[in-house]
mmCIF file of C-alpha atoms in Angstrom:
data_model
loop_
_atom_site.group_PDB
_atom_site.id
_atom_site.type_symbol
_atom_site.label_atom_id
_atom_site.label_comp_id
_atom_site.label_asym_id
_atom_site.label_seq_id
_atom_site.Cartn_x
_atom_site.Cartn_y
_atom_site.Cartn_z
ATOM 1 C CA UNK A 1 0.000 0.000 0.000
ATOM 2 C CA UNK A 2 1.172 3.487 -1.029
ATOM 3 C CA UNK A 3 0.945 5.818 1.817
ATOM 4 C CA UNK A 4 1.164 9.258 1.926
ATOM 5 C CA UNK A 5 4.637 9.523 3.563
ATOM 6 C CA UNK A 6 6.019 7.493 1.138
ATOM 7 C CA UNK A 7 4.917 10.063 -1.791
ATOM 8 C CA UNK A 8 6.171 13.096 0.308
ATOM 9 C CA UNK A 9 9.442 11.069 0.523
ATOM 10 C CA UNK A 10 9.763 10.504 -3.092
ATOM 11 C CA UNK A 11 9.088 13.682 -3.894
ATOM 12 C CA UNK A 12 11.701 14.718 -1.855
ATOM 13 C CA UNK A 13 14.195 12.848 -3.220
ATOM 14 C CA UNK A 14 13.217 13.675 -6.736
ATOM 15 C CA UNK A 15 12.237 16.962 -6.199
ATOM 16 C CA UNK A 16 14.376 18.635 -8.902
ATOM 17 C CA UNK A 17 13.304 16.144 -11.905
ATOM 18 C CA UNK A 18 9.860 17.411 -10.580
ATOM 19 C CA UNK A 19 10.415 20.839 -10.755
ATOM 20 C CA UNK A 20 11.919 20.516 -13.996
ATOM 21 C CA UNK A 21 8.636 18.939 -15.122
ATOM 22 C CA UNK A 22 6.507 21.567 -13.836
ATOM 23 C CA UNK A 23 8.640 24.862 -14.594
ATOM 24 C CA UNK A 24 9.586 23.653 -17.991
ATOM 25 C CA UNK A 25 6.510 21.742 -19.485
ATOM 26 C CA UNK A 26 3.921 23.655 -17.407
ATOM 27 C CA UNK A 27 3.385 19.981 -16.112
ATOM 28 C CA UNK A 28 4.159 17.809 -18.979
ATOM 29 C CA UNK A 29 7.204 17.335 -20.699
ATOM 30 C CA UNK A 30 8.055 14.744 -23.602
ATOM 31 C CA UNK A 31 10.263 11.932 -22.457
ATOM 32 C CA UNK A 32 12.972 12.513 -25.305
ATOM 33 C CA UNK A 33 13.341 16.354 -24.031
ATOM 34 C CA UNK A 34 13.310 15.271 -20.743
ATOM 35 C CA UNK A 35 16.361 12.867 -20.527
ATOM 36 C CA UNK A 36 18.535 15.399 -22.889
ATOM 37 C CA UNK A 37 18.066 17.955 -19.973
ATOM 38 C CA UNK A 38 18.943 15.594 -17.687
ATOM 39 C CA UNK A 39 22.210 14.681 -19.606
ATOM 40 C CA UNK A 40 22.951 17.991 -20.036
ATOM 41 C CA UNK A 41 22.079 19.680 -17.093
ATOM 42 C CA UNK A 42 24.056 16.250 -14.834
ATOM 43 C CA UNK A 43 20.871 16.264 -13.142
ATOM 44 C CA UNK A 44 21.391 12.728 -13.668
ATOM 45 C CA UNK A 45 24.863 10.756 -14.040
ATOM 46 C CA UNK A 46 23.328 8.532 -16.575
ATOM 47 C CA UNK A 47 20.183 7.515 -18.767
ATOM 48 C CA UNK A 48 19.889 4.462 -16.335
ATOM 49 C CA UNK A 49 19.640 6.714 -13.211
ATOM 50 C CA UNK A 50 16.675 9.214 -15.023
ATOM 51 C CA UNK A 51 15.283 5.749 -15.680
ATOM 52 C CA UNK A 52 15.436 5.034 -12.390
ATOM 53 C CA UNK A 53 13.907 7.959 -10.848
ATOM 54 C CA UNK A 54 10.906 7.796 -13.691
ATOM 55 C CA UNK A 55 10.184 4.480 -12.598
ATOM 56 C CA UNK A 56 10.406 5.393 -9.043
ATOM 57 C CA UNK A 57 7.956 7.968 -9.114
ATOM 58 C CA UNK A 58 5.764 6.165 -11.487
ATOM 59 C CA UNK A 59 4.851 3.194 -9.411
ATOM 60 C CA UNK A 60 4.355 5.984 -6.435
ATOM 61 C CA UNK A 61 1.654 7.548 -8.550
ATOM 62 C CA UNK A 62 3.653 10.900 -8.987
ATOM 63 C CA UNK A 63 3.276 10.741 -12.590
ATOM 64 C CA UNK A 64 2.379 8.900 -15.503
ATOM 65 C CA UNK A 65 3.088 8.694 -19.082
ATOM 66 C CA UNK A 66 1.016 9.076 -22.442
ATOM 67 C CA UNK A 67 1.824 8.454 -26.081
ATOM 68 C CA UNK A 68 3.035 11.295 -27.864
ATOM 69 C CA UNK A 69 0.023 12.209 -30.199
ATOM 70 C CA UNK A 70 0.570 8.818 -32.396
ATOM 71 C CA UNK A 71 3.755 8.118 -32.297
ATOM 72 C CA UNK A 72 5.723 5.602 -29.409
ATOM 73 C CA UNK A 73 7.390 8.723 -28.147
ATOM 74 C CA UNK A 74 6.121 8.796 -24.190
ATOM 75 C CA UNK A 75 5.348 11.827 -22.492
ATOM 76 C CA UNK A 76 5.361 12.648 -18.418
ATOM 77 C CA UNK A 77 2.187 14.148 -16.740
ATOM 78 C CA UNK A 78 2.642 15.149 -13.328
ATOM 79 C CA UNK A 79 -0.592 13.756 -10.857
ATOM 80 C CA UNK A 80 -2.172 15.667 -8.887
ATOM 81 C CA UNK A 81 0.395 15.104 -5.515
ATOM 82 C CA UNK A 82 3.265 16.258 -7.352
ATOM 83 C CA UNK A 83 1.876 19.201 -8.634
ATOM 84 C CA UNK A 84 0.238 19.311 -4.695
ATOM 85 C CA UNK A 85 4.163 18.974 -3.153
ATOM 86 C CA UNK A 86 5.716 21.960 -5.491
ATOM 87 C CA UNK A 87 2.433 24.073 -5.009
ATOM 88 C CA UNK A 88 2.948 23.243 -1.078
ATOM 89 C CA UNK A 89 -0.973 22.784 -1.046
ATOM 90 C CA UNK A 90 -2.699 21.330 2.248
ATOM 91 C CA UNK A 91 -4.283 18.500 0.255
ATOM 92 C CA UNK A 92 -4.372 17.324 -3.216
ATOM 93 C CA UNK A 93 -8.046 18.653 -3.170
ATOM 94 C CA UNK A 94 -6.284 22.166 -3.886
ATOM 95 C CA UNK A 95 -4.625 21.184 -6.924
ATOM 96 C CA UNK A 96 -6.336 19.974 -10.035
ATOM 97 C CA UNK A 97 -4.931 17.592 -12.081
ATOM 98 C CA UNK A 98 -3.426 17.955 -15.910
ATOM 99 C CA UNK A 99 -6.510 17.606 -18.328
ATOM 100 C CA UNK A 100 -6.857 14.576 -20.112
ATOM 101 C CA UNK A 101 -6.581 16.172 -23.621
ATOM 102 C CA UNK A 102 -2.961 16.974 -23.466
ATOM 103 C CA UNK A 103 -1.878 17.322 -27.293
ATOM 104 C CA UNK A 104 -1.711 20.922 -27.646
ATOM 105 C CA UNK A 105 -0.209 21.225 -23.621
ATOM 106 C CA UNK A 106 2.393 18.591 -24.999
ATOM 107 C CA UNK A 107 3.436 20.702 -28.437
ATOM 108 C CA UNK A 108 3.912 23.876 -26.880
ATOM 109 C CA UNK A 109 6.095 22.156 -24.144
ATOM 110 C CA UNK A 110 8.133 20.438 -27.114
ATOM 111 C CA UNK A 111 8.823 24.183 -28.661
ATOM 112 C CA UNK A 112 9.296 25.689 -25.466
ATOM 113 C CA UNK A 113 12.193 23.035 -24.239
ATOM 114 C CA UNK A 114 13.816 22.734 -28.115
ATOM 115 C CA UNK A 115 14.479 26.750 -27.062
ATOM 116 C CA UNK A 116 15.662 26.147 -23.516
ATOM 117 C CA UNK A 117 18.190 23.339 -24.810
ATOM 118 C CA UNK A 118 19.495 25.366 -27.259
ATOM 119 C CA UNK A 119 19.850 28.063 -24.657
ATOM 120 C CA UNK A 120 21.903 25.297 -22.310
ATOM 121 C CA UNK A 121 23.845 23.895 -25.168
ATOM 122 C CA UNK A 122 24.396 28.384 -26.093
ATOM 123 C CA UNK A 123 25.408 29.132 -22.437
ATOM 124 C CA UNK A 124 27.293 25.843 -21.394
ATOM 125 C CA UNK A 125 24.776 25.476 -18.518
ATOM 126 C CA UNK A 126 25.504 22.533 -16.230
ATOM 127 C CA UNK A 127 22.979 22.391 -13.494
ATOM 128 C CA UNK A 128 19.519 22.825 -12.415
ATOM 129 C CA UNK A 129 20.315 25.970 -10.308
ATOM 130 C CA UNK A 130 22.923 27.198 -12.777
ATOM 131 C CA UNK A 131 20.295 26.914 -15.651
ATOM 132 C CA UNK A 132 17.678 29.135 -13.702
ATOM 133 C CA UNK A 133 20.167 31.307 -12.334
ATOM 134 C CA UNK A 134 21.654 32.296 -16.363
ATOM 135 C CA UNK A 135 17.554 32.673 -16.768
ATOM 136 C CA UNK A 136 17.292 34.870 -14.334
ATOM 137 C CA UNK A 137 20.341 36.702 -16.077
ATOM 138 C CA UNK A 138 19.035 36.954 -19.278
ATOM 139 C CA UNK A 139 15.827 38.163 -18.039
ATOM 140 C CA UNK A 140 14.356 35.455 -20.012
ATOM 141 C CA UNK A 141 9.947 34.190 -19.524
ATOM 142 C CA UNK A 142 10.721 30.708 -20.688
ATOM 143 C CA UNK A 143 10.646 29.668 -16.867
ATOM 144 C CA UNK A 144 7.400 31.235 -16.468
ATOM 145 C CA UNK A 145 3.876 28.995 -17.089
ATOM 146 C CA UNK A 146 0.480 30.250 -17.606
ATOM 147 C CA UNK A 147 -0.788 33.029 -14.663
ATOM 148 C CA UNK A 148 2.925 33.288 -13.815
ATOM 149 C CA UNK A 149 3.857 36.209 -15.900
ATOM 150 C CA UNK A 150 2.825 38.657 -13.386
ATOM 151 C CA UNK A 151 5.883 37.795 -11.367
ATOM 152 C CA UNK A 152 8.374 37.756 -14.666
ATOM 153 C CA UNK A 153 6.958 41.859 -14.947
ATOM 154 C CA UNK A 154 7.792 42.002 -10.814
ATOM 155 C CA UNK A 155 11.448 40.627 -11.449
ATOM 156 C CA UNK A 156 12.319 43.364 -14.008
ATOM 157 C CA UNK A 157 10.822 46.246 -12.128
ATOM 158 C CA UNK A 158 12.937 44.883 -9.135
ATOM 159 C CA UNK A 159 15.802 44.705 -11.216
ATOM 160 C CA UNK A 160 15.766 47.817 -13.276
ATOM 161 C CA UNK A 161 14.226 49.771 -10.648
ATOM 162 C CA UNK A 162 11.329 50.836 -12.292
ATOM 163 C CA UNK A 163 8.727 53.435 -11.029
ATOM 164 C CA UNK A 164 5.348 51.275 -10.492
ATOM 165 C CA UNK A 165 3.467 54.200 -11.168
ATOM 166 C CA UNK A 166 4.882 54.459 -14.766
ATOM 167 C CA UNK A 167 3.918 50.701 -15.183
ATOM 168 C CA UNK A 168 0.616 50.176 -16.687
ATOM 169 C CA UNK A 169 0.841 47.003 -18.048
ATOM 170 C CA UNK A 170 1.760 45.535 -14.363
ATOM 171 C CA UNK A 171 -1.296 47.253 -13.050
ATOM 172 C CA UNK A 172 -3.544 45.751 -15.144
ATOM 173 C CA UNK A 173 -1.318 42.360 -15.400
ATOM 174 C CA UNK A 174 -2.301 42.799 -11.676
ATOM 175 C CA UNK A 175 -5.759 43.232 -11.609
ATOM 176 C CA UNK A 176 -6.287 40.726 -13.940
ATOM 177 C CA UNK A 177 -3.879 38.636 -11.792
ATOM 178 C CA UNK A 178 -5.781 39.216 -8.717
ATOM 179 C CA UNK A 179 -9.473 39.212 -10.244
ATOM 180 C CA UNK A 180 -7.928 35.294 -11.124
ATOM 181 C CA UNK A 181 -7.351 34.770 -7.633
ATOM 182 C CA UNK A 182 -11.121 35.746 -6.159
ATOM 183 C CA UNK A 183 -12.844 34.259 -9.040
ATOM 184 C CA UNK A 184 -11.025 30.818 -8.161
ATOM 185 C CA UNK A 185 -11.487 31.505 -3.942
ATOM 186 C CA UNK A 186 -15.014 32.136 -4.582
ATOM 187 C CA UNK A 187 -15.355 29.098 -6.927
ATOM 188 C CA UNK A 188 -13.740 26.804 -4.338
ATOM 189 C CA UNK A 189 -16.043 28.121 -1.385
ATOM 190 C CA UNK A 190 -18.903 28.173 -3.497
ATOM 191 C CA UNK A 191 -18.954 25.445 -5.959
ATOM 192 C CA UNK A 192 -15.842 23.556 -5.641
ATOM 193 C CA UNK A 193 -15.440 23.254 -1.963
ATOM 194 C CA UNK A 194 -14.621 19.637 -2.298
ATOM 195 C CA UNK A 195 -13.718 19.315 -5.815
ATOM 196 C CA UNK A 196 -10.342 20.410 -7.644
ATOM 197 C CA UNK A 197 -9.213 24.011 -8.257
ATOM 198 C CA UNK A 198 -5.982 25.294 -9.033
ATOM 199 C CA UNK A 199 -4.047 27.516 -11.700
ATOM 200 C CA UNK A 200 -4.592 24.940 -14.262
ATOM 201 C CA UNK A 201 -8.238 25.499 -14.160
ATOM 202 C CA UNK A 202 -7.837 28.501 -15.600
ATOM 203 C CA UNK A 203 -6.536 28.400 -19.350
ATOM 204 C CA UNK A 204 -6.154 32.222 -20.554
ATOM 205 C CA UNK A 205 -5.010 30.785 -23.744
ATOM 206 C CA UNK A 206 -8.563 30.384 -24.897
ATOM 207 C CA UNK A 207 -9.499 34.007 -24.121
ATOM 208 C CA UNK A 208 -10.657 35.469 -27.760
ATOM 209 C CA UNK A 209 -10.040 38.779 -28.721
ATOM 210 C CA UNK A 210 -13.012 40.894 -29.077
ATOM 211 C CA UNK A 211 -11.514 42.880 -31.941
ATOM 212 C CA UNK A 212 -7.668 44.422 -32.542
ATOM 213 C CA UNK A 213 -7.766 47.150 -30.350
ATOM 214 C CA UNK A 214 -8.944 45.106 -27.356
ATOM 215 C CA UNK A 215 -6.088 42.846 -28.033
ATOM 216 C CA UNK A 216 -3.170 45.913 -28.528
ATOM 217 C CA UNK A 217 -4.907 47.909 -25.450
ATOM 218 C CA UNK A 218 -4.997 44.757 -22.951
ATOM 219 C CA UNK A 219 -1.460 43.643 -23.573
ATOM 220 C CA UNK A 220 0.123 41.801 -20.311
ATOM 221 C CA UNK A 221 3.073 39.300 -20.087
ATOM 222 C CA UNK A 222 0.597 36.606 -19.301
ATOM 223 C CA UNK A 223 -1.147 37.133 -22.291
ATOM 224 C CA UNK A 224 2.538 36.807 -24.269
ATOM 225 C CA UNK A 225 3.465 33.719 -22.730
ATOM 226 C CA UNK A 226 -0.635 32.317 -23.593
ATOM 227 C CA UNK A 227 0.414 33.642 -27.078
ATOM 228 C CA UNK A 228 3.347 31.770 -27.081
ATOM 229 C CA UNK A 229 5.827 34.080 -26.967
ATOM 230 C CA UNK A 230 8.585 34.309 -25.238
ATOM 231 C CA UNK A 231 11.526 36.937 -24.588
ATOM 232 C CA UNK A 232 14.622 34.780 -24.687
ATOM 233 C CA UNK A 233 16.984 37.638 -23.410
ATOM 234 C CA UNK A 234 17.079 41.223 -22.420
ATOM 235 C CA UNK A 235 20.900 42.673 -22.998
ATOM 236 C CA UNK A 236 21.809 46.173 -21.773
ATOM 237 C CA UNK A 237 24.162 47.339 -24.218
ATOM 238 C CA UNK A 238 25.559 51.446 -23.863
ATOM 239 C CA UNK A 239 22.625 52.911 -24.601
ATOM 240 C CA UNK A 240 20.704 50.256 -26.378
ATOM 241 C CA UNK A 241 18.436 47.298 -24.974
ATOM 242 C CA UNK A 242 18.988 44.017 -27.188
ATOM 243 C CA UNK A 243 15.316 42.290 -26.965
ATOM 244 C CA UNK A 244 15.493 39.031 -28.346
ATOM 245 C CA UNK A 245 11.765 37.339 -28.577
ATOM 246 C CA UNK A 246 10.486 33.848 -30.519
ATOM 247 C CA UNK A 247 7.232 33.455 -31.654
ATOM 248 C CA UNK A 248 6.281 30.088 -31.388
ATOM 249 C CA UNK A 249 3.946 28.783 -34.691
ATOM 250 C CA UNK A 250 2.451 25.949 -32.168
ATOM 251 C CA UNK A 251 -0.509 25.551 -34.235
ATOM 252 C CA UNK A 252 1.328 25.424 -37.776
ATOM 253 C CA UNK A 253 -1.272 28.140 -38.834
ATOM 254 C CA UNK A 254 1.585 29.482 -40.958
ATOM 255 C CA UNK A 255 -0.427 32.909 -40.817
ATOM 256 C CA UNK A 256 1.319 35.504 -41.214
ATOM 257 C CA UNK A 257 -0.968 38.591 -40.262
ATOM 258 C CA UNK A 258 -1.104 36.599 -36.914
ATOM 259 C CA UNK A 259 2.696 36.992 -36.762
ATOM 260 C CA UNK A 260 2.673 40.574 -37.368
ATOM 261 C CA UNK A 261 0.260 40.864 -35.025
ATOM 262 C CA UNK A 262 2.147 39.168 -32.434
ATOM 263 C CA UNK A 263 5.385 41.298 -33.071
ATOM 264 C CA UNK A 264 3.297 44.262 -32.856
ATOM 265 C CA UNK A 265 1.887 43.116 -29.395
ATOM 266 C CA UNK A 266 5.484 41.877 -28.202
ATOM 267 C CA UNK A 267 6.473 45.918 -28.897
ATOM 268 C CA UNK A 268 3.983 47.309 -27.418
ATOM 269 C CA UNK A 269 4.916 45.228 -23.987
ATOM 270 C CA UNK A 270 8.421 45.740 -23.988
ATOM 271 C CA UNK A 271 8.093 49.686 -24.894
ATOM 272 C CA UNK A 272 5.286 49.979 -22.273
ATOM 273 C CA UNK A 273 7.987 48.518 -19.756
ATOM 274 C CA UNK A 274 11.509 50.155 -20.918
ATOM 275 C CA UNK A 275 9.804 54.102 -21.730
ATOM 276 C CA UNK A 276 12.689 55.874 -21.339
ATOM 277 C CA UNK A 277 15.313 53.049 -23.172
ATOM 278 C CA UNK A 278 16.507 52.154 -26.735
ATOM 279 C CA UNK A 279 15.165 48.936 -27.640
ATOM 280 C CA UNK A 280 16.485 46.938 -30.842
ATOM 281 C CA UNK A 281 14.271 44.077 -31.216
ATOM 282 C CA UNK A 282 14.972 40.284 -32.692
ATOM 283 C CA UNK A 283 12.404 38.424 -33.450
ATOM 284 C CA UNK A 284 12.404 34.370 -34.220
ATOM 285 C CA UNK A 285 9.339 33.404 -35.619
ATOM 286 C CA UNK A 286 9.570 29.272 -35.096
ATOM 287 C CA UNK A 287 7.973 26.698 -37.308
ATOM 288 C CA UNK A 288 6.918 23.199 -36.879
ATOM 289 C CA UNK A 289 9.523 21.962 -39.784
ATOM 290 C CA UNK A 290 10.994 22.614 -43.018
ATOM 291 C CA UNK A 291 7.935 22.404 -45.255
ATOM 292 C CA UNK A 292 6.326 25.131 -42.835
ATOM 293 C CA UNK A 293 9.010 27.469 -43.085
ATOM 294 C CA UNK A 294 9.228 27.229 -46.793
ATOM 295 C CA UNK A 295 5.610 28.075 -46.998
ATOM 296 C CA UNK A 296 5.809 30.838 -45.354
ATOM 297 C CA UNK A 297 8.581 32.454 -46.996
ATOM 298 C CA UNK A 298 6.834 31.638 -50.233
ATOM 299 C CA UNK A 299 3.992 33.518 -48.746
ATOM 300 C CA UNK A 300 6.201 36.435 -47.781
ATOM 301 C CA UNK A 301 7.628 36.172 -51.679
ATOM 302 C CA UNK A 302 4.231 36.239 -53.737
ATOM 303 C CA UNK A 303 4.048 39.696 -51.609
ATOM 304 C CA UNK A 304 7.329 41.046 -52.498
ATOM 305 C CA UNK A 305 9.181 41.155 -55.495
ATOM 306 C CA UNK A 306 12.072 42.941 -54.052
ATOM 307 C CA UNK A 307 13.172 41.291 -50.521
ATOM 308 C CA UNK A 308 12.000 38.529 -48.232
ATOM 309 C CA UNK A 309 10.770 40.754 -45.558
ATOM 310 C CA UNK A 310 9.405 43.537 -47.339
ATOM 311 C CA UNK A 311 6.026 42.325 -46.961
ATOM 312 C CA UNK A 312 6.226 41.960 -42.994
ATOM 313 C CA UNK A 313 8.018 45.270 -43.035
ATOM 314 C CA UNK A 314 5.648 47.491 -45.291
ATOM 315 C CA UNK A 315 2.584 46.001 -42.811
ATOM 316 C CA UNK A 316 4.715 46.877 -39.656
ATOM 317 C CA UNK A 317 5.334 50.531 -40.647
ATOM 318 C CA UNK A 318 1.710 51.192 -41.506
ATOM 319 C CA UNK A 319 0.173 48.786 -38.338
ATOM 320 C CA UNK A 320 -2.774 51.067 -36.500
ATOM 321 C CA UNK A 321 -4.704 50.810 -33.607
ATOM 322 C CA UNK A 322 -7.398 53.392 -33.190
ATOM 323 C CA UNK A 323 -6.646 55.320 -36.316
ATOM 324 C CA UNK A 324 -2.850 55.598 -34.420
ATOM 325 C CA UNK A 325 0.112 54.503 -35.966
ATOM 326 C CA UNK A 326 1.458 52.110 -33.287
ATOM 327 C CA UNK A 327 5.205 52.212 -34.291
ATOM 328 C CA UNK A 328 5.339 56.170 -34.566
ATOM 329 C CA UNK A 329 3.455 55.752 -31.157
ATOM 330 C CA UNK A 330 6.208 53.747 -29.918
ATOM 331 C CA UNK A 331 9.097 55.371 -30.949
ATOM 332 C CA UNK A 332 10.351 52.792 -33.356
ATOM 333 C CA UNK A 333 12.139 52.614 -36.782
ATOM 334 C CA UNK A 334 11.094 50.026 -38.693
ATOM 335 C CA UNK A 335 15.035 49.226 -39.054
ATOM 336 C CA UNK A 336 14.875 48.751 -34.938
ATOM 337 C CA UNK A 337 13.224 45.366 -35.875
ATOM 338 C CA UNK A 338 14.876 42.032 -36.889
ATOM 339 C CA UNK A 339 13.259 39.178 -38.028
ATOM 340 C CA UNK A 340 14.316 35.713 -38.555
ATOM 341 C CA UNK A 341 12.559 32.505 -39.499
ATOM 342 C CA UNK A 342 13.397 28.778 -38.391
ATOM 343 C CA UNK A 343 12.005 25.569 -37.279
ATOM 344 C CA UNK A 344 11.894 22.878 -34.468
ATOM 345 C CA UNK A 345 11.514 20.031 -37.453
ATOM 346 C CA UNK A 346 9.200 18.511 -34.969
ATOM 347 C CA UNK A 347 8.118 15.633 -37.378
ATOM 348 C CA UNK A 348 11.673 14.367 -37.947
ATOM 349 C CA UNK A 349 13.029 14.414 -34.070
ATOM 350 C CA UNK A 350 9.521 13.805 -32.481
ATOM 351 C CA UNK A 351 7.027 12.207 -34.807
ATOM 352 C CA UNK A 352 8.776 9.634 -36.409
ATOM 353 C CA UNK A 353 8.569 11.626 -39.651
ATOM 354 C CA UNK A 354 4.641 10.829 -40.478
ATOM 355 C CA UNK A 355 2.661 14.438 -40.719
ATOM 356 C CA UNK A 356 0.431 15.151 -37.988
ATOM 357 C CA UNK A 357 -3.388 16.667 -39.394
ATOM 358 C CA UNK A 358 -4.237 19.505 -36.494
ATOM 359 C CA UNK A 359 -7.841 19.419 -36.162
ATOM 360 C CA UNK A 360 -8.163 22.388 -34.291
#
């Protein structure tokens, strides 16, 4: 009989593969990822001992694993305890567990940790702690989940010693934050008072957009991160701030108003954050594989006859929002923004190289 010492204990011991899980995946993680981290990180001396630990905390019922869409790749869902024990919740009644439906959870975990091993592999990370530390550094969201972004905007205004009053975006990240908090209290007393309720219940990523301007007026990091995007890195050069940010094509809409819309929502945060600063932005726009990142470009070329990124660039410098021309708004050349497109050739390293028909 599993007791519940025995879980706490196990936790315990494996509490950083846990937090990996959690942090990382937002709760799942694909298998493959997973044991390259370990590797890389020495989280683990070996394959066998990740093994090990997996099996460990399997047969205590602190995860599970599920197939990979339709391939024989395996990935791990955290149970309810685990996500209970790095929550620090009274009782797994607090905590709800990882939906069932999992696909699109599981694909925008596999982009998000194809970034964060590049960024190890990049930065010759070699721990856990090191890794989030050289996060920290680069001022980087890709250890921030759903709801959590409110506490990314906290860490820069800590860091850079910004004046809250100037901040508008945290105040309404805040609100919004907060209004998240009493609608779930009030849920649990009300409805849920012994049923499940926790962050996860709450999936901002299917919020729709009542128009444009409601979506470039009620920008917050949260709603970045739902968008999937990410800022990579924030470098302070003399008098210039370096923004690196990748756009993450999870859906393999290949649309590419979508993207300008997300690069003109990623500028509008950062700008609304830095007022008084420089910015030079990078943007990675990320594909599922080759084919989608051909098709895109071949977009972007029936739309320009003279160079790749004319298209994107033209729509950029005209973009408006309430009759408003949002770069002149922002203070931004045109020239001020970088784009580059690549892919995570998720069939090939992930899929077993048989396409995958989104239904969604």
């Amino acid at each position: 009989m599993i007791t519940t010492e025995d879980k706490f204990d196990i936790c315990r011991k494996y509490r950083v593969y846990i937090e990996l899980i959690f942090i990382l995946g937002n709760g799942v993680i694909l298998q493959k990822q997973f044991y390259e981290i370990c590797r890389k990180l020495y989280i683990s001396r070996s394959d066998y001992q990740t093994r090990k630990a997996l099996s460990e905390l399997e047969r205590l019922q602190i995860i599970k694993k599920k197939n990979f869409l339709y391939s024989k790749n395996k990935v791990i869902v955290l149970k309810k305890f685990a996500i209970r024990f790095i929550l620090k919740k009274e009782s797994s009644n607090q905590v709800s567990s990882i939906p069932k439906s999992i696909d699109k959870r599981v694909i925008t975990s596999v982009f998000k940790l194809d970034r964060v091993i590049k960024a190890i592999d990049t930065y010759d990370l070699y721990d856990w702690n090191n890794f989030l530390d050289k996060m920290y550094d680069l001022n980087s969201t890709l250890t921030y989940n759903k709801a959590r972004g409110i506490f990314y905007h906290e860490m820069l205004m800590s860091k850079y010693n910004l004046n809250l009053y100037e901040q508008e975006m945290y105040m309404r990240g805040l609100e919004n934050h907060n209004n998240m908090l009493r609608n779930l209290e009030y849920g649990r007393k009300k409805k849920f008072s012994n049923k499940e309720i926790s962050f996860y219940n709450v999936d901002i990523n299917n919020i729709k957009f009542l128009n444009k301007r409601d979506k470039m007026n009620n920008i917050t990091i949260d709603k970045l991160i739902n968008s999937n995007i990410h800022i990579e890195s924030i470098t302070d050069l003399i008098d210039t701030k370096i923004v690196e940010i990748v756009i993450m094509d999870v859906n393999n809409s290949q649309n590419i108003n979508r993207i300008i819309d997300d690069i003109i929502m990623s500028c509008i945060a950062v700008k609304d954050i830095f007022k008084r600063d420089n910015i030079a932005f990078r943007f990675k726009i990320i594909m599922w594989d080759d084919v989608a990142k051909k098709n895109v470009k071949s977009i972007l070329a029936k739309k320009s006859s003279n160079e790749e990124y004319n298209y994107i660039r033209s729509r950029l410098s005209t973009y408006k929002v309430d009759g408003r021309n949002v770069l002149l708004d922002l203070k931004l050349d045109i020239n001020d923004i970088k784009i580059s497109i690549s892919h995570i050739d998720i069939f090939k390293k992930y899929l077993g190289n048989i396409n995958y028909i989104n239904k969604n």
